[in-house]
XYZ file of C-alpha atoms in Angstrom:
212
model
C -20.570 -11.026 6.796
C -19.864 -10.501 3.019
C -16.313 -9.833 2.067
C -15.812 -6.032 1.977
C -14.817 -4.267 -1.293
C -11.052 -3.671 -0.969
C -10.034 -0.250 -2.196
C -6.648 1.204 -3.081
C -6.856 5.021 -2.862
C -4.325 6.885 -5.130
C -4.341 10.587 -4.142
C -1.407 12.920 -3.526
C -3.146 15.607 -1.553
C -3.091 14.603 2.099
C -6.239 16.421 3.207
C -8.291 15.122 0.275
C -6.929 11.540 0.684
C -7.792 11.625 4.429
C -11.309 12.869 3.785
C -11.936 10.291 0.981
C -10.342 7.489 3.017
C -12.453 8.255 6.134
C -15.650 8.425 4.104
C -15.024 5.147 2.344
C -14.000 3.320 5.466
C -17.185 4.502 7.197
C -19.315 3.059 4.352
C -20.628 -0.418 5.051
C -18.880 -3.109 3.083
C -15.987 -0.928 1.851
C -12.399 -1.069 3.242
C -9.549 1.200 2.156
C -6.615 -1.225 2.331
C -3.914 1.253 1.289
C -3.284 4.792 0.150
C -0.651 5.818 -2.442
C 0.480 9.291 -3.366
C 2.029 8.453 -6.791
C 1.505 6.098 -9.715
C 4.695 4.199 -8.946
C 3.799 3.690 -5.321
C 0.259 2.571 -6.415
C 1.621 -0.054 -8.767
C 3.733 -1.457 -5.920
C 0.751 -1.342 -3.564
C -1.414 -3.076 -6.127
C 0.612 -6.261 -5.923
C 0.935 -6.061 -2.230
C -2.713 -5.472 -1.339
C -4.692 -6.967 -4.250
C -7.570 -4.503 -4.137
C -10.901 -4.932 -5.959
C -11.077 -1.255 -6.852
C -8.490 1.443 -7.495
C -9.748 4.935 -6.849
C -7.283 6.884 -8.998
C -6.716 10.597 -9.096
C -6.332 11.757 -12.637
C -3.427 14.119 -12.024
C -0.564 12.804 -9.935
C 3.052 14.075 -9.447
C 4.518 11.325 -11.675
C 1.942 11.225 -14.459
C -1.569 11.182 -15.914
C -3.853 8.739 -14.098
C -5.883 7.963 -17.240
C -2.722 7.007 -19.265
C -1.685 4.697 -16.433
C -4.960 2.743 -16.248
C -3.593 -0.038 -18.424
C -0.714 -0.618 -16.058
C -3.162 -1.347 -13.272
C -5.497 -3.623 -15.259
C -2.623 -5.617 -16.795
C -0.869 -6.010 -13.410
C -3.849 -7.469 -11.479
C -6.526 -9.574 -13.104
C -10.039 -8.264 -12.559
C -9.059 -4.964 -10.795
C -11.493 -2.110 -11.550
C -10.147 1.414 -11.910
C -12.298 4.367 -10.999
C -10.839 7.761 -11.971
C -11.247 10.923 -9.801
C -11.057 14.278 -11.576
C -11.710 17.921 -10.835
C -13.570 18.301 -14.118
C -14.918 15.919 -16.690
C -16.232 15.939 -20.209
C -17.114 13.364 -22.833
C -13.586 13.354 -24.229
C -12.055 12.508 -20.862
C -14.779 9.882 -20.189
C -14.078 8.216 -23.621
C -10.285 8.144 -22.758
C -11.113 6.390 -19.480
C -13.192 3.739 -21.140
C -10.712 3.232 -23.997
C -7.893 2.778 -21.436
C -9.817 0.100 -19.635
C -11.237 2.178 -16.788
C -14.513 1.377 -15.144
C -15.766 4.857 -14.221
C -15.145 8.533 -13.744
C -16.233 10.563 -10.723
C -15.982 14.401 -10.469
C -14.650 15.415 -7.028
C -17.275 18.086 -6.554
C -20.070 15.481 -6.895
C -19.552 14.535 -3.231
C -18.546 11.553 -1.081
C -21.847 9.679 -1.514
C -21.477 9.771 -5.230
C -17.951 8.317 -4.855
C -19.205 5.593 -2.508
C -21.951 4.662 -4.981
C -19.455 4.588 -7.880
C -17.093 2.275 -5.931
C -19.991 -0.126 -5.361
C -21.096 0.041 -9.044
C -17.679 -0.655 -10.504
C -16.981 -3.425 -7.945
C -20.186 -5.202 -9.100
C -18.921 -5.149 -12.691
C -20.914 -2.163 -13.936
C -19.587 1.124 -15.172
C -20.040 4.442 -13.472
C -20.239 7.679 -15.453
C -22.358 10.820 -15.095
C -25.572 10.441 -17.099
C -24.758 13.487 -19.210
C -21.417 11.957 -20.335
C -22.440 8.357 -20.999
C -24.429 8.805 -24.207
C -21.653 10.440 -26.128
C -19.089 7.937 -24.769
C -21.328 5.075 -25.984
C -21.792 6.717 -29.393
C -18.065 7.160 -29.864
C -17.269 3.577 -28.883
C -20.137 2.042 -30.909
C -19.137 4.042 -33.910
C -15.684 2.295 -33.923
C -17.069 -1.144 -33.735
C -18.346 -1.477 -37.337
C -20.382 -4.564 -38.473
C -18.149 -7.055 -36.824
C -20.659 -8.558 -34.371
C -21.966 -11.042 -36.914
C -18.471 -12.526 -37.258
C -18.333 -13.775 -33.670
C -18.283 -17.497 -33.336
C -20.598 -19.328 -30.939
C -17.705 -19.640 -28.412
C -16.776 -15.980 -28.839
C -20.433 -15.046 -28.173
C -20.325 -17.139 -24.969
C -17.146 -15.322 -24.005
C -18.781 -11.953 -24.662
C -21.743 -12.915 -22.470
C -19.430 -13.768 -19.609
C -17.491 -10.484 -20.133
C -20.939 -8.686 -19.848
C -21.412 -10.446 -16.446
C -18.094 -8.974 -15.276
C -16.125 -12.317 -15.380
C -12.359 -12.248 -15.401
C -10.226 -14.319 -17.812
C -9.749 -16.957 -15.083
C -13.516 -17.205 -14.489
C -14.157 -17.396 -18.199
C -11.739 -20.399 -18.467
C -13.503 -22.112 -15.593
C -16.995 -21.399 -16.822
C -16.186 -22.505 -20.403
C -14.007 -25.458 -19.235
C -10.944 -24.365 -21.180
C -7.371 -23.603 -20.434
C -6.594 -20.073 -19.282
C -4.591 -19.326 -22.419
C -7.554 -20.527 -24.554
C -9.886 -18.264 -22.702
C -7.475 -15.355 -23.143
C -7.366 -15.989 -26.872
C -11.142 -15.956 -26.991
C -11.244 -12.652 -25.223
C -8.580 -11.157 -27.535
C -10.574 -12.226 -30.603
C -13.785 -10.721 -29.245
C -11.926 -7.422 -28.614
C -10.416 -7.396 -32.127
C -13.822 -8.139 -33.857
C -15.556 -5.409 -31.874
C -12.765 -2.889 -32.491
C -12.351 -2.567 -28.701
C -9.149 -1.877 -26.726
C -10.302 -3.315 -23.452
C -12.830 -5.806 -21.994
C -14.950 -2.912 -20.685
C -15.010 -1.207 -24.083
C -16.018 -4.442 -25.706
C -18.958 -4.782 -23.366
C -20.002 -1.154 -23.830
C -19.867 -1.522 -27.669
C -21.755 -4.872 -27.543
C -24.560 -3.434 -25.425
C -24.818 -0.289 -27.579
C -25.010 -2.375 -30.760
C -27.427 -4.925 -29.394
C -25.027 -7.818 -29.087
C -25.630 -7.831 -25.333
C -28.887 -7.046 -23.519
């Protein structure tokens, strides 16, 4: 049996959390390992449970979920953050990507849409409603500028691995370099593409033709 996708559910409304948790637990290959009702509780649970995906409500009692994405991605290498929201537009979607999030799901889209989004982001892809993605990509690509040509051969290799969803640890292993060296390669790729996160770098690279 393949290892299930481990999910940390961050939702402060009990009935909503119970419904989402039951639906995800019933889905084959997905396991809700913990549920948190606040950002601070979720950060603590993140270290304890080491999930693959954090399903994060946008509005929580102790803060804005989108603004907290960076805390999750910096605390646990490779974790993917999927934001839940009551409403969404291109501006909110762009904020999610810029913060390092992997996707945005509108609660009214249904449980099957959430399950599908969890699988997509766990695989290394992004998950946004089709009507939101074009404008998000345009905004991110517009910030990149003509920097792609400045990437060194090693940085292009790093970018290719980022496009495959590789973590910094995996990049160091694949390139045969120290973890700090791999981290430096990733940072230079982000800087040259004008990106604030690995995900944004991949989105910009694909939009500008640096990645297929």
